Amino acid sequence: MRLFSKRKDPQKPEVQTCATADRGIIPPLHNSDHPAEYRLYRELREKVPVIDAAIMKLIRLLGEFKIVCENEQSQNAMDDFVSRVPVGGVSTGLYTFICSYFDQLLTCGKAVGEIAVYEDGGVAALYNAPADAIVLREGENPVDIKMVHSGISEKEIERPELICVTLLNPLPGTMKGTSILSGLPFVSELLMKIFHCVGQNFERAGNVRFAVTYNPPAGAGAVNARQRVKEIAEQWSSAMRDKSRVCDFVSVGDVNIRAIGADSQILDCDIPIRHVLEQIVAKLSIPPFLLGLSWSSTERMSSQQADILTSELEYYRLLLTPVIEKIARVYLSAERLDPRVTVKWSNISLQDETELAAARLDNARAEQLERSMEVNG
């Protein structure tokens, strides 16, 4: 049973089909969700700690927000809702929901959230759904989007007004977001290969193995040589097995002992690892010093990197603000309160507070100087 039937608004003109939307050009891959791709990005975060650390830093640096309502009654109800709304059955608070939503958006390029309601229409909880739980499809025209359940049947969502979907950097003409980790699987694979080879080299070089060579003297028979080799092997094994104390190995004759691999040169991996990490850091837009990478940088360079990060966070805030406003409007409408809201974000860091205060001081001094010049003039 369809709870909400589609009705044409007589005052709203019908959208015509876009002439530039040739549906035969767009391959089906771009308009569908692939759980394998999402699992790949999750595995990248597990296998490459610097990627997971960068995403967690972006989530923490996103900052807090406050929903401002038009009247006091709506404001009191909204403040209580923001701090007490259940999220996923185990958490509370709208900020917790947005953090998980943002995490999914960065990792998968798509975030899905649901507003669970009671039978009377009141908001019961918020739920972070898997990214592949809902698939976006074109409706009667390219600007009409339908939400359908993922699966074979692809049944259309009955109440799409309770679903929040955000795409990160979607390609034109598609309904599939682009993960912030796109392009990193190849680079991360190189990094993991280097680490794997380094581990193998240290396992071989760290756990030293020896080659014991016995050169029998001229004229010694084969039987005596074999017996001598057997005795040397037993004594050497006995000396190496004794872990309680350091044992010496004493032998008579031409016996040569050397460490296996001691004369081989281990490849320098610092430069290749740094090149790979630079590609990862450039893709994630995180300054290296925030990830514990002690690369040489000047104070001015660090300040510029912080400014770039600020612009990235401002862009992410623009993506999340409509989601917050939608949840707030649904709650206020269910409570029969004024649904007009505004989302105000906090400043990204204390450094921004200091710079804003210094800018206000400079403006005040300039204004005072201009007034004194007008008076004297």
Short mmCIF file of C-alpha atoms in Angstrom, two decimals:
data_model
loop_
_atom_site.label_atom_id
_atom_site.label_comp_id
_atom_site.label_asym_id
_atom_site.label_seq_id
_atom_site.Cartn_x
_atom_site.Cartn_y
_atom_site.Cartn_z
CA MET A 1 0.00 0.00 0.00
CA ARG A 2 1.39 3.35 -1.05
CA LEU A 3 1.12 5.90 1.74
CA PHE A 4 1.99 8.82 -0.44
CA SER A 5 0.64 8.86 -3.99
CA LYS A 6 2.21 11.08 -6.60
CA ARG A 7 0.01 14.05 -7.44
CA LYS A 8 0.77 16.64 -10.01
CA ASP A 9 0.73 20.17 -8.70
CA PRO A 10 -1.37 22.23 -11.11
CA GLN A 11 0.62 25.35 -10.27
CA LYS A 12 3.98 23.68 -10.89
CA PRO A 13 4.93 23.12 -14.53
CA GLU A 14 5.97 19.60 -15.47
CA VAL A 15 9.68 19.08 -16.08
CA GLN A 16 10.42 18.12 -19.64
CA THR A 17 12.99 15.49 -20.59
CA CYS A 18 16.51 16.91 -20.79
CA ALA A 19 17.86 16.83 -24.31
CA THR A 20 21.42 16.24 -23.08
CA ALA A 21 20.51 13.16 -21.01
CA ASP A 22 21.22 10.31 -23.38
CA ARG A 23 20.59 7.24 -21.26
CA GLY A 24 22.33 4.98 -23.72
CA ILE A 25 25.69 6.70 -23.15
CA ILE A 26 25.87 6.13 -19.39
CA PRO A 27 26.90 2.54 -18.64
CA PRO A 28 24.95 0.74 -15.90
CA LEU A 29 28.06 0.55 -13.72
CA HIS A 30 27.91 4.25 -12.93
CA ASN A 31 24.27 4.13 -11.80
CA SER A 32 24.49 1.14 -9.48
CA ASP A 33 26.05 0.38 -6.13
CA HIS A 34 28.60 -2.37 -5.73
CA PRO A 35 29.13 -3.78 -2.22
CA ALA A 36 32.52 -5.16 -3.32
CA GLU A 37 33.76 -1.63 -3.97
CA TYR A 38 32.65 -0.52 -0.51
CA ARG A 39 34.34 -3.55 1.08
CA LEU A 40 37.54 -2.65 -0.76
CA TYR A 41 37.54 0.82 0.75
CA ARG A 42 36.88 -0.61 4.22
CA GLU A 43 39.80 -2.99 3.82
CA LEU A 44 42.03 -0.10 2.77
CA ARG A 45 41.28 1.63 6.05
CA GLU A 46 42.11 -1.55 7.96
CA LYS A 47 45.36 -2.35 6.14
CA VAL A 48 46.76 1.19 5.78
CA PRO A 49 46.52 2.95 9.17
CA VAL A 50 47.41 6.37 7.76
CA ILE A 51 44.23 6.35 5.64
CA ASP A 52 42.03 5.51 8.60
CA ALA A 53 43.79 8.14 10.72
CA ALA A 54 43.23 10.80 8.04
CA ILE A 55 39.50 10.08 7.82
CA MET A 56 39.12 10.12 11.60
CA LYS A 57 40.96 13.45 11.71
CA LEU A 58 38.52 14.91 9.18
CA ILE A 59 35.58 13.73 11.28
CA ARG A 60 37.02 15.25 14.46
CA LEU A 61 37.94 18.52 12.74
CA LEU A 62 34.47 18.89 11.25
CA GLY A 63 33.36 20.68 14.41
CA GLU A 64 30.07 20.96 16.23
CA PHE A 65 26.86 22.63 15.10
CA LYS A 66 23.80 24.24 16.62
CA ILE A 67 20.29 24.30 15.19
CA VAL A 68 18.70 27.73 15.62
CA CYS A 69 14.89 27.98 15.51
CA GLU A 70 12.63 30.96 14.98
CA ASN A 71 10.89 30.90 18.39
CA GLU A 72 11.76 29.87 21.92
CA GLN A 73 9.35 26.91 22.13
CA SER A 74 10.80 25.32 19.02
CA GLN A 75 14.31 26.04 20.25
CA ASN A 76 13.78 24.26 23.57
CA ALA A 77 12.26 21.22 21.87
CA MET A 78 15.04 21.13 19.28
CA ASP A 79 17.84 21.34 21.88
CA ASP A 80 16.33 18.41 23.74
CA PHE A 81 15.95 16.42 20.50
CA VAL A 82 19.53 17.07 19.39
CA SER A 83 20.98 15.73 22.63
CA ARG A 84 18.54 12.87 23.34
CA VAL A 85 17.49 11.34 20.02
CA PRO A 86 18.40 7.61 19.86
CA VAL A 87 20.82 6.66 17.09
CA GLY A 88 21.01 3.08 15.90
CA GLY A 89 19.76 1.66 19.18
CA VAL A 90 23.11 2.02 20.97
CA SER A 91 23.95 5.74 20.77
CA THR A 92 22.24 9.06 21.32
CA GLY A 93 22.55 12.53 19.88
CA LEU A 94 22.26 14.04 16.44
CA TYR A 95 26.00 14.78 16.40
CA THR A 96 26.74 11.05 16.72
CA PHE A 97 24.49 10.35 13.74
CA ILE A 98 26.19 13.04 11.63
CA CYS A 99 29.68 11.73 12.49
CA SER A 100 28.77 8.22 11.35
CA TYR A 101 27.00 9.67 8.30
CA PHE A 102 30.10 11.71 7.41
CA ASP A 103 32.37 8.69 7.93
CA GLN A 104 30.29 6.69 5.45
CA LEU A 105 30.22 9.58 2.99
CA LEU A 106 34.01 9.86 2.90
CA THR A 107 34.65 6.12 2.72
CA CYS A 108 31.98 5.05 0.25
CA GLY A 109 31.21 8.31 -1.54
CA LYS A 110 27.59 7.82 -0.49
CA ALA A 111 25.82 8.09 2.86
CA VAL A 112 22.35 6.83 3.73
CA GLY A 113 20.37 7.68 6.84
CA GLU A 114 16.79 7.02 7.90
CA ILE A 115 14.41 8.85 10.22
CA ALA A 116 12.43 6.21 12.13
CA VAL A 117 8.98 7.43 13.18
CA TYR A 118 6.17 6.22 15.43
CA GLU A 119 2.71 5.40 14.15
CA ASP A 120 1.51 8.88 15.09
CA GLY A 121 4.34 10.46 13.06
CA GLY A 122 6.71 11.39 15.89
CA VAL A 123 10.42 10.85 15.39
CA ALA A 124 11.53 7.68 17.23
CA ALA A 125 15.21 7.37 16.28
CA LEU A 126 17.84 7.93 13.61
CA TYR A 127 19.48 5.06 11.78
CA ASN A 128 22.70 4.93 9.73
CA ALA A 129 21.90 2.48 6.94
CA PRO A 130 24.52 0.69 4.80
CA ALA A 131 25.56 2.60 1.72
CA ASP A 132 24.25 -0.13 -0.60
CA ALA A 133 20.86 -0.42 1.14
CA ILE A 134 19.27 2.10 -1.22
CA VAL A 135 19.87 2.60 -4.93
CA LEU A 136 19.05 5.81 -6.79
CA ARG A 137 17.26 5.49 -10.10
CA GLU A 138 16.08 7.96 -12.69
CA GLY A 139 12.39 8.70 -12.76
CA GLU A 140 10.35 10.00 -15.64
CA ASN A 141 13.09 12.54 -16.38
CA PRO A 142 16.78 12.82 -15.45
CA VAL A 143 16.12 15.33 -12.65
CA ASP A 144 13.47 13.12 -11.04
CA ILE A 145 15.17 10.70 -8.65
CA LYS A 146 13.60 7.55 -7.26
CA MET A 147 14.85 5.64 -4.22
CA VAL A 148 14.54 1.87 -4.45
CA HIS A 149 15.61 -1.00 -2.23
CA SER A 150 18.76 -2.78 -3.36
CA GLY A 151 18.17 -6.30 -4.59
CA ILE A 152 16.49 -8.11 -7.41
CA SER A 153 13.02 -6.65 -6.91
CA GLU A 154 14.18 -3.01 -6.41
CA LYS A 155 10.95 -2.00 -4.72
CA GLU A 156 10.50 1.74 -4.49
CA ILE A 157 10.82 3.35 -1.07
CA GLU A 158 7.35 4.18 0.26
CA ARG A 159 8.33 7.25 2.30
CA PRO A 160 11.37 8.86 0.66
CA GLU A 161 10.87 12.02 2.74
CA LEU A 162 12.25 10.07 5.72
CA ILE A 163 15.43 9.02 3.89
CA CYS A 164 18.62 11.09 3.79
CA VAL A 165 21.01 10.38 0.92
CA THR A 166 24.15 12.36 0.12
CA LEU A 167 26.59 11.76 -2.74
CA LEU A 168 30.19 12.95 -2.67
CA ASN A 169 31.44 14.46 -5.94
CA PRO A 170 29.04 12.58 -8.28
CA LEU A 171 30.01 12.42 -11.93
CA PRO A 172 27.79 14.51 -14.24
CA GLY A 173 24.87 12.48 -15.53
CA THR A 174 25.25 9.77 -12.89
CA MET A 175 23.79 9.00 -9.49
CA LYS A 176 26.87 7.45 -7.92
CA GLY A 177 29.20 9.26 -5.55
CA THR A 178 32.97 9.19 -5.63
CA SER A 179 34.79 8.00 -2.53
CA ILE A 180 37.63 10.06 -1.16
CA LEU A 181 39.64 6.82 -1.37
CA SER A 182 39.15 6.39 -5.10
CA GLY A 183 42.51 6.11 -6.82
CA LEU A 184 44.24 4.87 -3.66
CA PRO A 185 43.88 1.07 -4.08
CA PHE A 186 46.84 0.92 -6.51
CA VAL A 187 49.01 3.23 -4.42
CA SER A 188 48.07 1.41 -1.22
CA GLU A 189 48.90 -1.92 -2.82
CA LEU A 190 52.40 -0.65 -3.58
CA LEU A 191 52.79 0.51 0.01
CA MET A 192 51.66 -2.85 1.41
CA LYS A 193 54.08 -4.67 -0.93
CA ILE A 194 56.96 -2.56 0.36
CA PHE A 195 56.00 -3.23 3.97
CA HIS A 196 55.63 -6.95 3.24
CA CYS A 197 59.07 -7.11 1.64
CA VAL A 198 60.60 -5.15 4.52
CA GLY A 199 59.05 -7.59 6.97
CA GLN A 200 60.42 -10.56 5.09
CA ASN A 201 63.90 -9.03 4.89
CA PHE A 202 64.00 -8.31 8.61
CA GLU A 203 62.67 -11.77 9.37
CA ARG A 204 65.55 -13.25 7.40
CA ALA A 205 68.23 -10.83 8.56
CA GLY A 206 67.01 -10.46 12.13
CA ASN A 207 66.78 -14.20 12.76
CA VAL A 208 70.36 -14.85 11.70
CA ARG A 209 71.07 -18.13 9.92
CA PHE A 210 74.60 -19.45 9.50
CA ALA A 211 76.35 -21.43 6.82
CA VAL A 212 79.03 -23.77 8.28
CA THR A 213 81.47 -25.05 5.65
CA TYR A 214 84.09 -27.71 6.39
CA ASN A 215 86.97 -28.20 4.00
CA PRO A 216 88.64 -31.57 4.76
CA PRO A 217 92.42 -31.73 4.48
CA ALA A 218 94.08 -33.39 1.55
CA GLY A 219 94.32 -37.14 1.91
CA ALA A 220 91.35 -37.48 4.28
CA GLY A 221 89.05 -40.28 3.32
CA ALA A 222 85.41 -39.86 2.50
CA VAL A 223 84.32 -41.79 5.58
CA ASN A 224 86.40 -39.64 7.92
CA ALA A 225 85.12 -36.47 6.21
CA ARG A 226 81.48 -37.49 6.65
CA GLN A 227 82.10 -38.39 10.30
CA ARG A 228 83.80 -35.04 10.88
CA VAL A 229 80.95 -33.14 9.24
CA LYS A 230 78.43 -34.98 11.40
CA GLU A 231 80.32 -34.09 14.60
CA ILE A 232 80.60 -30.42 13.58
CA ALA A 233 76.87 -30.27 12.82
CA GLU A 234 75.96 -31.79 16.20
CA GLN A 235 78.21 -29.45 18.13
CA TRP A 236 77.02 -26.39 16.22
CA SER A 237 73.36 -27.31 16.72
CA SER A 238 73.95 -27.89 20.43
CA ALA A 239 75.63 -24.50 20.80
CA MET A 240 72.81 -22.68 18.97
CA ARG A 241 69.97 -24.46 20.84
CA ASP A 242 71.21 -23.48 24.28
CA LYS A 243 69.20 -20.30 25.01
CA SER A 244 70.19 -20.01 28.67
CA ARG A 245 73.77 -18.93 28.05
CA VAL A 246 76.15 -17.89 25.29
CA CYS A 247 78.08 -20.89 24.01
CA ASP A 248 81.32 -20.96 22.07
CA PHE A 249 81.95 -23.29 19.19
CA VAL A 250 85.44 -24.72 18.94
CA SER A 251 86.54 -26.79 15.99
CA VAL A 252 89.76 -28.17 14.55
CA GLY A 253 90.46 -27.92 10.86
CA ASP A 254 89.44 -25.67 8.02
CA VAL A 255 85.90 -24.61 9.15
CA ASN A 256 84.30 -21.49 7.66
CA ILE A 257 81.27 -19.90 9.38
CA ARG A 258 79.36 -16.95 7.95
CA ALA A 259 75.89 -15.44 8.29
CA ILE A 260 73.57 -16.14 5.40
CA GLY A 261 72.64 -12.92 3.63
CA ALA A 262 75.10 -10.78 5.58
CA ASP A 263 76.88 -9.74 2.39
CA SER A 264 73.67 -8.75 0.59
CA GLN A 265 72.50 -5.14 0.52
CA ILE A 266 69.02 -4.31 1.83
CA LEU A 267 67.18 -1.86 -0.43
CA ASP A 268 66.51 1.59 0.98
CA CYS A 269 62.72 1.86 1.39
CA ASP A 270 62.46 5.33 2.93
CA ILE A 271 62.24 7.22 -0.37
CA PRO A 272 59.66 4.90 -2.05
CA ILE A 273 57.50 4.89 1.10
CA ARG A 274 57.57 8.68 1.26
CA HIS A 275 56.59 8.98 -2.41
CA VAL A 276 53.61 6.69 -1.82
CA LEU A 277 52.59 8.49 1.37
CA GLU A 278 52.75 11.83 -0.46
CA GLN A 279 50.19 10.54 -2.96
CA ILE A 280 47.92 9.36 -0.13
CA VAL A 281 48.23 12.64 1.79
CA ALA A 282 47.57 14.68 -1.37
CA LYS A 283 44.40 12.67 -2.04
CA LEU A 284 43.07 12.99 1.51
CA SER A 285 43.92 16.73 1.81
CA ILE A 286 45.39 16.30 5.29
CA PRO A 287 48.55 18.19 6.32
CA PRO A 288 51.37 15.71 7.02
CA PHE A 289 52.03 17.02 10.54
CA LEU A 290 48.49 16.06 11.58
CA LEU A 291 49.29 12.44 10.74
CA GLY A 292 52.58 12.36 12.63
CA LEU A 293 54.70 12.58 9.49
CA SER A 294 57.76 14.65 10.37
CA TRP A 295 58.46 16.03 6.93
CA SER A 296 60.40 19.26 6.62
CA SER A 297 58.00 22.22 6.36
CA THR A 298 58.18 25.88 7.21
CA GLU A 299 55.73 27.75 9.41
CA ARG A 300 54.24 29.52 6.40
CA MET A 301 53.77 26.21 4.57
CA SER A 302 51.98 24.71 7.59
CA SER A 303 49.69 27.75 7.74
CA GLN A 304 48.82 27.38 4.06
CA GLN A 305 48.10 23.69 4.52
CA ALA A 306 45.80 24.53 7.42
CA ASP A 307 43.95 27.05 5.23
CA ILE A 308 43.46 24.40 2.53
CA LEU A 309 42.13 21.96 5.11
CA THR A 310 39.72 24.64 6.33
CA SER A 311 38.30 25.07 2.84
CA GLU A 312 37.87 21.28 2.54
CA LEU A 313 35.96 21.16 5.81
CA GLU A 314 33.76 24.06 4.74
CA TYR A 315 32.83 22.08 1.62
CA TYR A 316 31.90 19.03 3.68
CA ARG A 317 29.79 21.22 5.95
CA LEU A 318 27.84 22.40 2.93
CA LEU A 319 27.02 18.78 2.11
CA LEU A 320 25.91 17.92 5.64
CA THR A 321 23.88 21.06 6.39
CA PRO A 322 20.85 20.02 4.24
CA VAL A 323 20.74 16.66 6.04
CA ILE A 324 20.69 18.33 9.46
CA GLU A 325 18.00 20.79 8.35
CA LYS A 326 15.86 17.98 6.92
CA ILE A 327 15.95 16.00 10.16
CA ALA A 328 15.16 19.13 12.17
CA ARG A 329 12.21 20.06 9.95
CA VAL A 330 10.77 16.53 10.11
CA TYR A 331 10.95 16.57 13.91
CA LEU A 332 9.44 20.06 14.30
CA SER A 333 6.65 19.30 11.83
CA ALA A 334 5.80 16.11 13.73
CA GLU A 335 5.65 18.13 16.97
CA ARG A 336 3.50 20.76 15.21
CA LEU A 337 6.06 23.49 15.74
CA ASP A 338 7.56 26.09 13.44
CA PRO A 339 9.85 24.11 11.08
CA ARG A 340 12.02 27.08 10.09
CA VAL A 341 15.59 26.33 11.21
CA THR A 342 19.14 27.44 10.53
CA VAL A 343 22.31 25.44 11.12
CA LYS A 344 25.25 27.33 12.60
CA TRP A 345 28.63 25.63 12.69
CA SER A 346 31.36 26.37 15.20
CA ASN A 347 34.70 27.70 14.07
CA ILE A 348 36.94 24.92 12.88
CA SER A 349 39.83 25.50 15.29
CA LEU A 350 41.14 27.80 18.00
CA GLN A 351 43.52 29.24 15.45
CA ASP A 352 40.51 30.57 13.53
CA GLU A 353 39.26 32.25 16.71
CA THR A 354 42.63 33.95 17.17
CA GLU A 355 42.78 35.11 13.56
CA LEU A 356 39.22 36.46 13.68
CA ALA A 357 39.96 38.34 16.91
CA ALA A 358 43.13 39.81 15.38
CA ALA A 359 41.18 40.84 12.26
CA ARG A 360 38.52 42.57 14.36
CA LEU A 361 41.24 44.39 16.30
CA ASP A 362 42.90 45.59 13.10
CA ASN A 363 39.56 46.78 11.70
CA ALA A 364 38.79 48.65 14.93
CA ARG A 365 42.18 50.35 14.87
CA ALA A 366 41.74 51.31 11.20
CA GLU A 367 38.28 52.73 11.89
CA GLN A 368 39.59 54.73 14.86
CA LEU A 369 42.44 56.10 12.75
CA GLU A 370 40.03 57.13 9.99
CA ARG A 371 37.80 58.95 12.49
CA SER A 372 40.77 60.82 13.98
CA MET A 373 41.88 61.86 10.51
CA GLU A 374 38.38 63.16 9.70
CA VAL A 375 38.28 65.14 12.94
CA ASN A 376 41.70 66.66 12.37
CA GLY A 377 40.94 67.32 8.75
#
